[in-house]
Short mmCIF file of C-alpha atoms and ligand atoms in Angstrom, two decimals:
data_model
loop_
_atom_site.label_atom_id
_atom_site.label_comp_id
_atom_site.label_asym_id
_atom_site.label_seq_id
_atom_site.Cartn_x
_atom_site.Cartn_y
_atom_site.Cartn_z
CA UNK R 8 -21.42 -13.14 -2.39
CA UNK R 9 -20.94 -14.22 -5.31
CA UNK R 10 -18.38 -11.09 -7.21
CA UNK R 11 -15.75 -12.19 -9.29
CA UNK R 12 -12.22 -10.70 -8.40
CA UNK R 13 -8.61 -10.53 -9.96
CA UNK R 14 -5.96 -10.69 -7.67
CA UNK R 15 -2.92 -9.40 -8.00
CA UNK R 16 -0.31 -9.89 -5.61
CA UNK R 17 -1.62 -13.22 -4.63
CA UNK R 18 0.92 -14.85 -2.84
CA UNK R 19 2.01 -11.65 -0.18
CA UNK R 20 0.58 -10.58 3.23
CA UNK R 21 -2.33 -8.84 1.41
CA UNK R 22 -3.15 -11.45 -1.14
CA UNK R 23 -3.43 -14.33 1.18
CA UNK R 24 -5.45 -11.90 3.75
CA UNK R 25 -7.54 -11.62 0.68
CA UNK R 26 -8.21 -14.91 -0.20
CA UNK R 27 -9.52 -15.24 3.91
CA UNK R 28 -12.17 -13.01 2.89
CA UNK R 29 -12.79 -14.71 -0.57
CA UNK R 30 -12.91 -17.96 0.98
CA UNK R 31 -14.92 -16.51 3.39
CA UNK R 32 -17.35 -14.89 1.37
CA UNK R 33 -17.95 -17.59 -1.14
CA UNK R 34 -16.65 -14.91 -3.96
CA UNK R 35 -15.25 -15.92 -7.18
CA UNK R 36 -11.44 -15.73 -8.07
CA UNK R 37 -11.25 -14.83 -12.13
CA UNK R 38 -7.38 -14.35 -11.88
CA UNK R 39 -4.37 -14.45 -9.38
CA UNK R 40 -1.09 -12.89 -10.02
CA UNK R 41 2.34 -13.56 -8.47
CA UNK R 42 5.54 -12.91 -9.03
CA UNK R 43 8.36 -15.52 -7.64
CA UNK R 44 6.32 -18.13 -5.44
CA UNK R 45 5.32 -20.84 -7.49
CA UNK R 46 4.61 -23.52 -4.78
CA UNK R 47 2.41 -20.80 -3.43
CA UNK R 48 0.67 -19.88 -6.23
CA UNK R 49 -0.40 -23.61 -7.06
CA UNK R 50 -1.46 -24.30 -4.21
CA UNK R 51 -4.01 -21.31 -4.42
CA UNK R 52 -4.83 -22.23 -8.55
CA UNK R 53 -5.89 -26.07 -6.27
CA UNK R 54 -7.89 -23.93 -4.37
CA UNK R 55 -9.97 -21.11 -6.12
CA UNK R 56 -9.62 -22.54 -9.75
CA UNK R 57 -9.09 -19.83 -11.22
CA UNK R 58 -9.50 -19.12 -15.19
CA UNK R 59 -6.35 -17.65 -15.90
CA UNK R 60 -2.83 -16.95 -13.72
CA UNK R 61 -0.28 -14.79 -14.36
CA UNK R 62 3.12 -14.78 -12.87
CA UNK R 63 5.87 -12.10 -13.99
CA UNK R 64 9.57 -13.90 -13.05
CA UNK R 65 10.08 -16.05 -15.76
CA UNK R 66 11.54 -18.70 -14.01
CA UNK R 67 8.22 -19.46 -11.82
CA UNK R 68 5.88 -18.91 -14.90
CA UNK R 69 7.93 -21.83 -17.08
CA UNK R 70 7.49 -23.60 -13.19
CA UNK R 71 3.68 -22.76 -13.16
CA UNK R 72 3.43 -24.16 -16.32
CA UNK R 73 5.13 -26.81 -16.33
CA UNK R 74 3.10 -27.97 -13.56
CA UNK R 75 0.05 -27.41 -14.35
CA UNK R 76 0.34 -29.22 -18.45
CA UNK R 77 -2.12 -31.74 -18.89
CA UNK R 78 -3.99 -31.11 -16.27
CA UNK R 79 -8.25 -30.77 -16.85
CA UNK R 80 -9.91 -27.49 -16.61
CA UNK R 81 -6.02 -25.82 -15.69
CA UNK R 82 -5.46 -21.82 -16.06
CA UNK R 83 -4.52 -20.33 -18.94
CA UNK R 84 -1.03 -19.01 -17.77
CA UNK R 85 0.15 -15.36 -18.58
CA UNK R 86 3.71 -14.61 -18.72
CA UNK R 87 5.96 -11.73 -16.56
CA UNK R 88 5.11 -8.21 -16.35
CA UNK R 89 3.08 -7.92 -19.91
CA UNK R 90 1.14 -10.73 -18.44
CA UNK R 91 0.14 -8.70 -15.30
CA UNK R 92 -1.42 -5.66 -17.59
CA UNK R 93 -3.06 -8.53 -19.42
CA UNK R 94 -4.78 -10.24 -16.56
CA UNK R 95 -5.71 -6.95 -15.12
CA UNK R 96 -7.31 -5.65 -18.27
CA UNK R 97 -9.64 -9.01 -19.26
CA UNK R 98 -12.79 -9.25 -19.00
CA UNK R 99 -14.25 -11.65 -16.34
CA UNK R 100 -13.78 -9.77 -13.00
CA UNK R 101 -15.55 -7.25 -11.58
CA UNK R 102 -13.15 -6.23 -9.22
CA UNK R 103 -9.48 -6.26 -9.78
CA UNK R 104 -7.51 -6.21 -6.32
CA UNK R 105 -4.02 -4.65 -6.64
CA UNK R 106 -2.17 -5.99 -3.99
CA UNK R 107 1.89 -6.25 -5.70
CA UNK R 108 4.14 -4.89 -3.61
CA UNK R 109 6.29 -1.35 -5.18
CA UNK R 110 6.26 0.72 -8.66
CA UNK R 111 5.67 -2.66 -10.02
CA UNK R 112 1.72 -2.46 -9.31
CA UNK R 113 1.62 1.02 -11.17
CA UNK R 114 0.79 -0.41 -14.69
CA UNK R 115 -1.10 -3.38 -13.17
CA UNK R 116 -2.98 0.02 -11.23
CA UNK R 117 -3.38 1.72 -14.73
CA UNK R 118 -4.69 -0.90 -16.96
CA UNK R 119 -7.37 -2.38 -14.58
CA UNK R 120 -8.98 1.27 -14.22
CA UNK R 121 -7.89 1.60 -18.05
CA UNK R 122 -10.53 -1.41 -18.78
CA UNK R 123 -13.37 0.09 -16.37
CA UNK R 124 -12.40 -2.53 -13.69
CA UNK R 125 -13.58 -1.19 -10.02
CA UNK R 126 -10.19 -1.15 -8.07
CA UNK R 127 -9.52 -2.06 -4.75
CA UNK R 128 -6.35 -0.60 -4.32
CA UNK R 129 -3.44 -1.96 -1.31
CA UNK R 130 -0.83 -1.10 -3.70
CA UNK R 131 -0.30 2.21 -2.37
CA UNK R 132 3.04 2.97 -4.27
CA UNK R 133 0.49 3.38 -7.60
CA UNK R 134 -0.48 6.48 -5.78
CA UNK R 135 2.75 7.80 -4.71
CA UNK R 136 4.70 7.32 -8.28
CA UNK R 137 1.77 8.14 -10.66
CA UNK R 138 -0.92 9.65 -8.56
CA UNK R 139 -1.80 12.43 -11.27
CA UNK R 140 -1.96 9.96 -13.83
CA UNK R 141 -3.78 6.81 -12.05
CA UNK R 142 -6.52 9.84 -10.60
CA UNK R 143 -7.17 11.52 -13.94
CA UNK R 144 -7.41 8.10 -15.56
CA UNK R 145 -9.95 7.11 -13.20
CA UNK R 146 -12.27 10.59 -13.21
CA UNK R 147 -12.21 9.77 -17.11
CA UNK R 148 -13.36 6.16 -16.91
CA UNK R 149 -15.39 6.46 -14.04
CA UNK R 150 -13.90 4.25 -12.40
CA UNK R 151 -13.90 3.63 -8.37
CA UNK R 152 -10.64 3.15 -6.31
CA UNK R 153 -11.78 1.68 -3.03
CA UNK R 154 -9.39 1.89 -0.59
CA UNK R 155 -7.36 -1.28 1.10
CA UNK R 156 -4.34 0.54 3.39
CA UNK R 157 -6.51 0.22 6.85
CA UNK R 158 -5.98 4.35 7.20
CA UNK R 159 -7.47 5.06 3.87
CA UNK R 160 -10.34 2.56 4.61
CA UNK R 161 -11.28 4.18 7.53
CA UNK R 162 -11.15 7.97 6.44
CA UNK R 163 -13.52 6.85 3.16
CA UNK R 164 -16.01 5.03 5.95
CA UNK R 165 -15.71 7.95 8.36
CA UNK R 166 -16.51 9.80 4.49
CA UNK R 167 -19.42 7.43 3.73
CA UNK R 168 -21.88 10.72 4.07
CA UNK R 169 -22.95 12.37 0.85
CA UNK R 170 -22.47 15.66 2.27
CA UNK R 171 -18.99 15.22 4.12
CA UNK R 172 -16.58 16.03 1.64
CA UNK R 173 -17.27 19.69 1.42
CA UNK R 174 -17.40 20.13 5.09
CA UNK R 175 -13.71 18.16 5.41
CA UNK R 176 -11.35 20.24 7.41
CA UNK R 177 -8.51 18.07 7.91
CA UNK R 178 -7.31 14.08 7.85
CA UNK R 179 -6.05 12.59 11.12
CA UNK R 180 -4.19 10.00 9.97
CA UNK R 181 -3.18 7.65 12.42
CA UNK R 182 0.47 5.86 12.86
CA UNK R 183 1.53 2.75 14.98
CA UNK R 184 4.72 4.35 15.21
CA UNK R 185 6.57 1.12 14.34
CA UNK R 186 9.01 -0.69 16.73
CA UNK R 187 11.48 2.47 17.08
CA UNK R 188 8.88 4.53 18.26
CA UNK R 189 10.53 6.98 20.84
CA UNK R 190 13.99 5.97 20.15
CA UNK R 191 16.74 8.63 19.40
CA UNK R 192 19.30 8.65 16.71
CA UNK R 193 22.06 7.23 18.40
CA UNK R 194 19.40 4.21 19.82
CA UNK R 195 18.96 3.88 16.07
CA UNK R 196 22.15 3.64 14.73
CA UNK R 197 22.93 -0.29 15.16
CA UNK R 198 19.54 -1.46 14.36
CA UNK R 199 19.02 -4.58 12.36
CA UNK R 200 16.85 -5.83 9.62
CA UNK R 201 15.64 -8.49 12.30
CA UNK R 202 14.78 -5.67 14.70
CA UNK R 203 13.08 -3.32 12.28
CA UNK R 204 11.19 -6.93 11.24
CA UNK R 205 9.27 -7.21 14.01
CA UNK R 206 6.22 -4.89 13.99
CA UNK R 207 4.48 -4.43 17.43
CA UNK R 208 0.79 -4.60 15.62
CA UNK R 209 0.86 -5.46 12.18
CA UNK R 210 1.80 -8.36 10.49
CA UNK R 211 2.78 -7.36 6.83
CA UNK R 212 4.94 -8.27 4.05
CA UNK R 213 8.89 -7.30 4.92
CA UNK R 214 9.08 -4.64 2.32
CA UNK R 215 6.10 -2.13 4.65
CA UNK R 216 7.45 -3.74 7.24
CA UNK R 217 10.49 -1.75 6.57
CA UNK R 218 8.58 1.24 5.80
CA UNK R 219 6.76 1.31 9.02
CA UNK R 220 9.81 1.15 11.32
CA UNK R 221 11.44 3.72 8.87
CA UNK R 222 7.80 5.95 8.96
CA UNK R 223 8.45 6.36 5.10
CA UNK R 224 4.89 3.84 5.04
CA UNK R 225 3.45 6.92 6.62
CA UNK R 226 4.89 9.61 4.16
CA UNK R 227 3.50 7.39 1.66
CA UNK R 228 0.16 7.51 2.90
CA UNK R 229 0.05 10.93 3.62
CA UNK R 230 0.96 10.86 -0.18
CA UNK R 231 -1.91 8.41 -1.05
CA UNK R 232 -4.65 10.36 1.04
CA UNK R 233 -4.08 13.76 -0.60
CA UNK R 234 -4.71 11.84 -3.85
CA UNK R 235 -7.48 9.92 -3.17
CA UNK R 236 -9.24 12.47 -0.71
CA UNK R 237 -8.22 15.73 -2.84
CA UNK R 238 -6.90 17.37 0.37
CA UNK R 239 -3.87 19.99 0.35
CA UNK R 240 -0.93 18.00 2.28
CA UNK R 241 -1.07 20.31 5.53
CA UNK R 242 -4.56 19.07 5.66
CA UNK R 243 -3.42 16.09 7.12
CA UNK R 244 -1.94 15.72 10.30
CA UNK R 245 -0.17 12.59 11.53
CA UNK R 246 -1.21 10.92 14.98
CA UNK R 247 0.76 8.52 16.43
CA UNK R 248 -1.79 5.78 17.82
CA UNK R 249 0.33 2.57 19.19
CA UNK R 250 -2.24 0.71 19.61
CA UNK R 251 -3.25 0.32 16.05
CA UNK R 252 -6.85 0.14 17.06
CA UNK R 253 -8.11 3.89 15.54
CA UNK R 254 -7.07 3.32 12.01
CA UNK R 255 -8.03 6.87 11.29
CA UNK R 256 -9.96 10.20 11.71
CA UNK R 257 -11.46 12.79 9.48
CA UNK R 258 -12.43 16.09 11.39
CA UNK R 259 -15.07 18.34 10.06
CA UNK R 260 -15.53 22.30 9.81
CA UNK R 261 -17.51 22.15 12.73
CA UNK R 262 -14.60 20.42 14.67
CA UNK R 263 -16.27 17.10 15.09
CA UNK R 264 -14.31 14.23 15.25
CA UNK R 265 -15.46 11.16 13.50
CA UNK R 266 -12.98 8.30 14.15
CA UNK R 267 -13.10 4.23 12.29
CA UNK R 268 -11.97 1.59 15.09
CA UNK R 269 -11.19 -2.12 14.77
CA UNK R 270 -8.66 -4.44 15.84
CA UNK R 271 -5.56 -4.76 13.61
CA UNK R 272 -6.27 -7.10 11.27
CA UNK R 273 -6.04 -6.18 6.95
CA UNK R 274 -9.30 -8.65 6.63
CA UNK R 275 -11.51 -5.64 7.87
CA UNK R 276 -10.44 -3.32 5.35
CA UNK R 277 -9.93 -6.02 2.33
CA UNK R 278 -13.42 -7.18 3.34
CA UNK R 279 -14.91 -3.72 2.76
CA UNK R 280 -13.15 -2.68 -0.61
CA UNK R 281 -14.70 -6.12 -1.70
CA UNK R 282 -17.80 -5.70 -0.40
CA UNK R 283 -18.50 -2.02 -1.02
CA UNK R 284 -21.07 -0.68 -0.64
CA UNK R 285 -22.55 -3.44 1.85
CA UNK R 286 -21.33 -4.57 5.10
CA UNK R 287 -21.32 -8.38 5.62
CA UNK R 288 -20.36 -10.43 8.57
CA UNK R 289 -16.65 -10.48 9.21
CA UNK R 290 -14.31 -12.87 9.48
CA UNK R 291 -11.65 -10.75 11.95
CA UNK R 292 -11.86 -10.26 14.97
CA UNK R 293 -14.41 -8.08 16.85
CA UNK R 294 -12.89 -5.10 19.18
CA UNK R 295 -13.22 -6.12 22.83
CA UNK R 296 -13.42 -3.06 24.60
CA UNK R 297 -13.64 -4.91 28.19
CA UNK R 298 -9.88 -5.94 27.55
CA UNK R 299 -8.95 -2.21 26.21
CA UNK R 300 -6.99 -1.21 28.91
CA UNK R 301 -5.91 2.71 26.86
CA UNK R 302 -5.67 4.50 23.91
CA UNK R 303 -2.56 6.47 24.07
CA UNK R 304 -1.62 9.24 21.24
CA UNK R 305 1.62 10.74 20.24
CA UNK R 306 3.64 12.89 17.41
CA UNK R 307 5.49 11.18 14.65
CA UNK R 308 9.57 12.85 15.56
CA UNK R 309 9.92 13.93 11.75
CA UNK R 310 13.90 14.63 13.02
CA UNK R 311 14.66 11.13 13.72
CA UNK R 312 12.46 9.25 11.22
CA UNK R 313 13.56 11.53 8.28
CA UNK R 314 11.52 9.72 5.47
CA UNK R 315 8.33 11.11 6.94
CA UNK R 316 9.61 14.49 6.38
CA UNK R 317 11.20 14.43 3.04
CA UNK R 318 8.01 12.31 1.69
CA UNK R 319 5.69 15.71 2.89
CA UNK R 320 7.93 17.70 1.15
CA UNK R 321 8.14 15.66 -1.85
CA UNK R 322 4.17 15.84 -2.20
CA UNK R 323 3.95 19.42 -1.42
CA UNK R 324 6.60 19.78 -4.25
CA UNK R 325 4.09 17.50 -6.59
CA UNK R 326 5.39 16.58 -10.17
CA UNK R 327 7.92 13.40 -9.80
CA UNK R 328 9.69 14.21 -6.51
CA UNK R 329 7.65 11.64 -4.74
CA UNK R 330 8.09 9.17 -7.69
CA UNK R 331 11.76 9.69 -7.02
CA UNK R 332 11.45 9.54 -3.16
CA UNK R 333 9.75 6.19 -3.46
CA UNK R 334 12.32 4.72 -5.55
CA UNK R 335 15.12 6.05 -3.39
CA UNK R 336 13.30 4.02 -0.78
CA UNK R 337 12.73 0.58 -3.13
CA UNK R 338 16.47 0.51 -3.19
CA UNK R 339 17.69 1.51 -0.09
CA UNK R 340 14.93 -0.74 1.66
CA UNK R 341 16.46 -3.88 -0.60
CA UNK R 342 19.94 -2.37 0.54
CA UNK R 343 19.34 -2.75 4.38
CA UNK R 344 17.97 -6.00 3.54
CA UNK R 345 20.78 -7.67 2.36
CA UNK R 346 22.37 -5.71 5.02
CA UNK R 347 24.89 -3.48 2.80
CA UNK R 348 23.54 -0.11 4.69
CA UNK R 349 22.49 0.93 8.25
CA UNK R 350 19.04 1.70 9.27
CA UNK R 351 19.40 5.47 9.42
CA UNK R 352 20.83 5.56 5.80
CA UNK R 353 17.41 4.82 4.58
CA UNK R 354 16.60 8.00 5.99
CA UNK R 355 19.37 9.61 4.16
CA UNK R 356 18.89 8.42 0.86
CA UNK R 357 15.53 9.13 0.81
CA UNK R 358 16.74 13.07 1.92
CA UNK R 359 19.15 12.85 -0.63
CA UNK R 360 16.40 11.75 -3.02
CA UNK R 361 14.36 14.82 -2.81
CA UNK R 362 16.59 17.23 -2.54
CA UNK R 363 18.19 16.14 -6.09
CA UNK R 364 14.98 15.68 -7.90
CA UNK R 365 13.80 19.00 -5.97
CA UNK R 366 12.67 20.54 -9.23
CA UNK R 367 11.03 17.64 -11.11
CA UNK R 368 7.19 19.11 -10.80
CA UNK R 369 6.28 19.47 -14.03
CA UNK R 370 3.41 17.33 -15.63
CA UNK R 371 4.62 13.49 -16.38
CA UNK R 372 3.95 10.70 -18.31
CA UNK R 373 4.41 6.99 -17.21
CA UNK R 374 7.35 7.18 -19.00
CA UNK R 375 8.57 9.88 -17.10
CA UNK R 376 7.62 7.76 -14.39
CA UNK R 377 9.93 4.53 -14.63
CA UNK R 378 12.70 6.90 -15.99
CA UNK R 379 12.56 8.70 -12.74
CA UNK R 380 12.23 5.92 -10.51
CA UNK R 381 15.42 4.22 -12.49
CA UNK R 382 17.21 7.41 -12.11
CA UNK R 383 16.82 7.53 -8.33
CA UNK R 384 17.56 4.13 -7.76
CA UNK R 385 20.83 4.53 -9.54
CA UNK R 386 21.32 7.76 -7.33
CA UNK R 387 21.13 5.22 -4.43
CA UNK R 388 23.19 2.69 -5.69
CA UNK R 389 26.29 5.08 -6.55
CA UNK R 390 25.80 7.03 -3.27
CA UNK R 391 25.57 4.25 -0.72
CA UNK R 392 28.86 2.77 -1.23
CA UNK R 393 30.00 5.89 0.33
CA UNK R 394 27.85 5.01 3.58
CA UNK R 395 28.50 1.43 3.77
P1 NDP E 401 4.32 -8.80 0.13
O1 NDP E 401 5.77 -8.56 -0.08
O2 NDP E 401 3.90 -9.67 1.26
O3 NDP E 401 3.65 -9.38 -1.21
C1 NDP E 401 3.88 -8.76 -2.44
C2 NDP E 401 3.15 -9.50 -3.54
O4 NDP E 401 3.51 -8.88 -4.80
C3 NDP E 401 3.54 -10.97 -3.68
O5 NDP E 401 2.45 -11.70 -4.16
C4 NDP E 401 4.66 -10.92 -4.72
O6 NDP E 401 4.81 -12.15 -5.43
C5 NDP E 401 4.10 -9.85 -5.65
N1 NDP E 401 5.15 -9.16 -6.43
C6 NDP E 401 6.31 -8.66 -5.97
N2 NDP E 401 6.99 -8.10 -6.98
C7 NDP E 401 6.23 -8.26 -8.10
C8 NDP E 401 6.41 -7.92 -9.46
N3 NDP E 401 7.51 -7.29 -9.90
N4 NDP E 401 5.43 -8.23 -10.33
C9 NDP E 401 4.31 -8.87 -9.90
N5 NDP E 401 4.10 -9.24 -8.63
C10 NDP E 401 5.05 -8.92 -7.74
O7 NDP E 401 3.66 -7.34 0.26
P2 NDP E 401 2.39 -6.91 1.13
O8 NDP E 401 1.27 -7.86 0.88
O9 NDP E 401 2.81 -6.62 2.50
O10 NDP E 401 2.06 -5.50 0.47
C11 NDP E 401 1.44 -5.39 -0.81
C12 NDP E 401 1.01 -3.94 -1.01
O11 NDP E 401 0.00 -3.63 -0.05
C13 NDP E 401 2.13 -2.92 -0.77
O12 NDP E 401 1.98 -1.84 -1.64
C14 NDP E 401 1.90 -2.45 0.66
O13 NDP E 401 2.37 -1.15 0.89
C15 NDP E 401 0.38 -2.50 0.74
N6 NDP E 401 -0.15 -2.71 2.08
C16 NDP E 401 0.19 -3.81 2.81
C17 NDP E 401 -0.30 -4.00 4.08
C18 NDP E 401 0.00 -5.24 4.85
O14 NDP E 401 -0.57 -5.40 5.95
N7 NDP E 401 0.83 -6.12 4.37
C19 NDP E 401 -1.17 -3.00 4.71
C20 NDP E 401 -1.54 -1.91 3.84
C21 NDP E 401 -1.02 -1.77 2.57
P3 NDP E 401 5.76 -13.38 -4.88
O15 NDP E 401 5.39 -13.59 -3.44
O16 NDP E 401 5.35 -14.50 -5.76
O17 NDP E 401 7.18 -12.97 -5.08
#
């Protein structure tokens, strides 16, 4: 295929999934984008010769640079966040894919569909912080979002019928349950980063990694479906699937069932959003049904994995309470990280979150946005001393 892309998030789970497919796919890379990973980075620019790079930590742009002086038919280099809205706004790619990890791929999010860009969106916390803004901006410049979060690929293909949307009675979005699925409070309590680390699907950057053990990367999807699917939040109903091999369901008024199935692998769904609206051969995995040996469901224990519960009433709230949910969750993820706060403190900070920015449901502005998100991150900082 020959389609141009700008990639964003280069160097993460996503972006090197992404650059499978390109490679694949024989597709054109117009830009890549990363943040700290210079090695990385250069290694790719070697690769898919790109036109022009940006990379937002200072440090590993003056690197980038540095390296690449003097060298024929090098990219132009674009420097720290600025450079990100830059590279997503030129000219030169037809697709921009937003795969930065945070609130940090909102404006990247806003100024590709600001330029007309198609997006093909993995960035799912664009959505959950600015979802009002980042939809309006694309009705008005007719602009497509194509879905990259598996779940969200598979309810638009199980969508791909003209007529479906007004016969839509509900979302069945499906959940892997992470590696705490089934375990209590107590079992919970002395968990480590290491343990919540190691996903029993997925294989994904450490930040959604977090997320899934957490279930907060469910209560931001449930977030990100009701925007880009225009359903009410109690149309969508969470199914735990361990498996990971139904990536989601869409039931109609009639009370059919249509499900998407695959193995778990991101290079089905990145392969789509790039490829929209054709299928081409893939380069994952097929589904081997002969060595299927179940599909087991389950419900998501909103109790125990709190997150999940205070991000559905954060989007039933609307306004900025998920805005400040998800920053609650930045910092307190970063927090059990570097190991300063337990496991179920996530849970508690994101609770804490949405209860103090309870009445923040007003219209916003991106302003309003990063003010908020600052505002709940310091919320976390001064408060988790007092759990540590
Ligand atoms: P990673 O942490 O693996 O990668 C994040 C990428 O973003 C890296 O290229 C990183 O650069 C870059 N980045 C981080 N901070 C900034 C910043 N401030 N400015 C610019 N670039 C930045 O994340 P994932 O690939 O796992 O996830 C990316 C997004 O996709 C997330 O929103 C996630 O929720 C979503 N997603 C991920 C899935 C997965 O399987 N991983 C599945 C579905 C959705 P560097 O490495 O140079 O620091």
């Amino acid at each position: 295929m020959t389609r141009s892309i700008t990639l964003l998030g280069s160097t993460g789970s996503i972006g090197t999934q992404s650059l499978d497919v390109i490679r694949a796919q024989n597709m054109q890379v117009f830009g890549l984008a990363a943040n700290r990973n210079a090695a990385l980075l250069l290694r790719q620019i070697a690769e898919f010769s790109p036109r022009v790079v940006a990379v937002a930590d200072p440090a590993a742009a003056c690197q980038v640079e540095q390296e690449l002086a003097g060298k024929p038919s090098a990219p132009c280099v674009l420097k720290g966040s600025e450079g990100l809205l830059e590279l997503a706004r030129m000219d030169g790619a037809d697709t921009v894919l937003n795969a930065v990890v945070g609130i940090a791929g909102l404006g990247p999010t806003l100024a590709a569909i600001e330029s007309g860009k198609t997006l093909a969106l993995a960035n799912k916390e664009s959505l959950v912080t600015g979802g009002e803004l980042v939809m309006k901006a694309a009705r008005d410049k007719k602009v497509k979002i194509l879905p990259v979060d598996s779940e969200h690929s598979a309810i638009f293909q199980c969508l791909q019928d003209q007529n479906s949307a007004k016969s839509l009675q509900k979302i069945l979005l499906t959940a892997s349950g992470g590696p705490f699925y089934g375990k209590t409070r107590q079992q919970l309590a002395g968990v480590t980063a290491a343990d919540a680390l190691r996903h029993p699907t997925w294989n994904m950057g450490g930040k959604i990694t977090i997320d899934s053990a957490t279930l907060m990367n469910k209560g931001l999807e449930l977030i990100e479906a009701v925007w880009l699917f225009g359903l009410a939040p109690d149309k969508v109903q969470i199914v735990v699937q361990p498996q990971s091999v139904i990536h989601s369901m869409v039931q109609y008024t009639d009370h059919s069932v249509i499900a998407q199935l695959g193995v778990p692998d991101m290079r089905i769904p990145i392969q789509y959003a790039l490829t929209w609206p054709e299928r081409v051969e893939g380069c994952a995995p097929e589904l081997d049904f002969t060595t299927l040996s179940q599909l087991t469901f389950g419900v998501a224990d909103e109790e125990t994995f709190e997150c999940l519960a205070a991000a559905r009433r954060a989007i039933e709230k609307g306004g900025l309470v998920p805005t400040a949910v998800n920053g609650a969750n930045e910092a307190a993820v970063a927090l059990f990280l570097q190991g300063k706060i337990g496991f179920l403190e996530i849970g508690r900070l994101v609770s804490l979150a949405e209860e103090r920015f309870a009445d923040a449901t007003g219209a916003y502005t991106v302003s309003d946005v990063f003010d908020c998100d600052k505002a709940a991150r310091r919320l976390v900082e001064s408060e988790a001393h007092l759990l540590a």
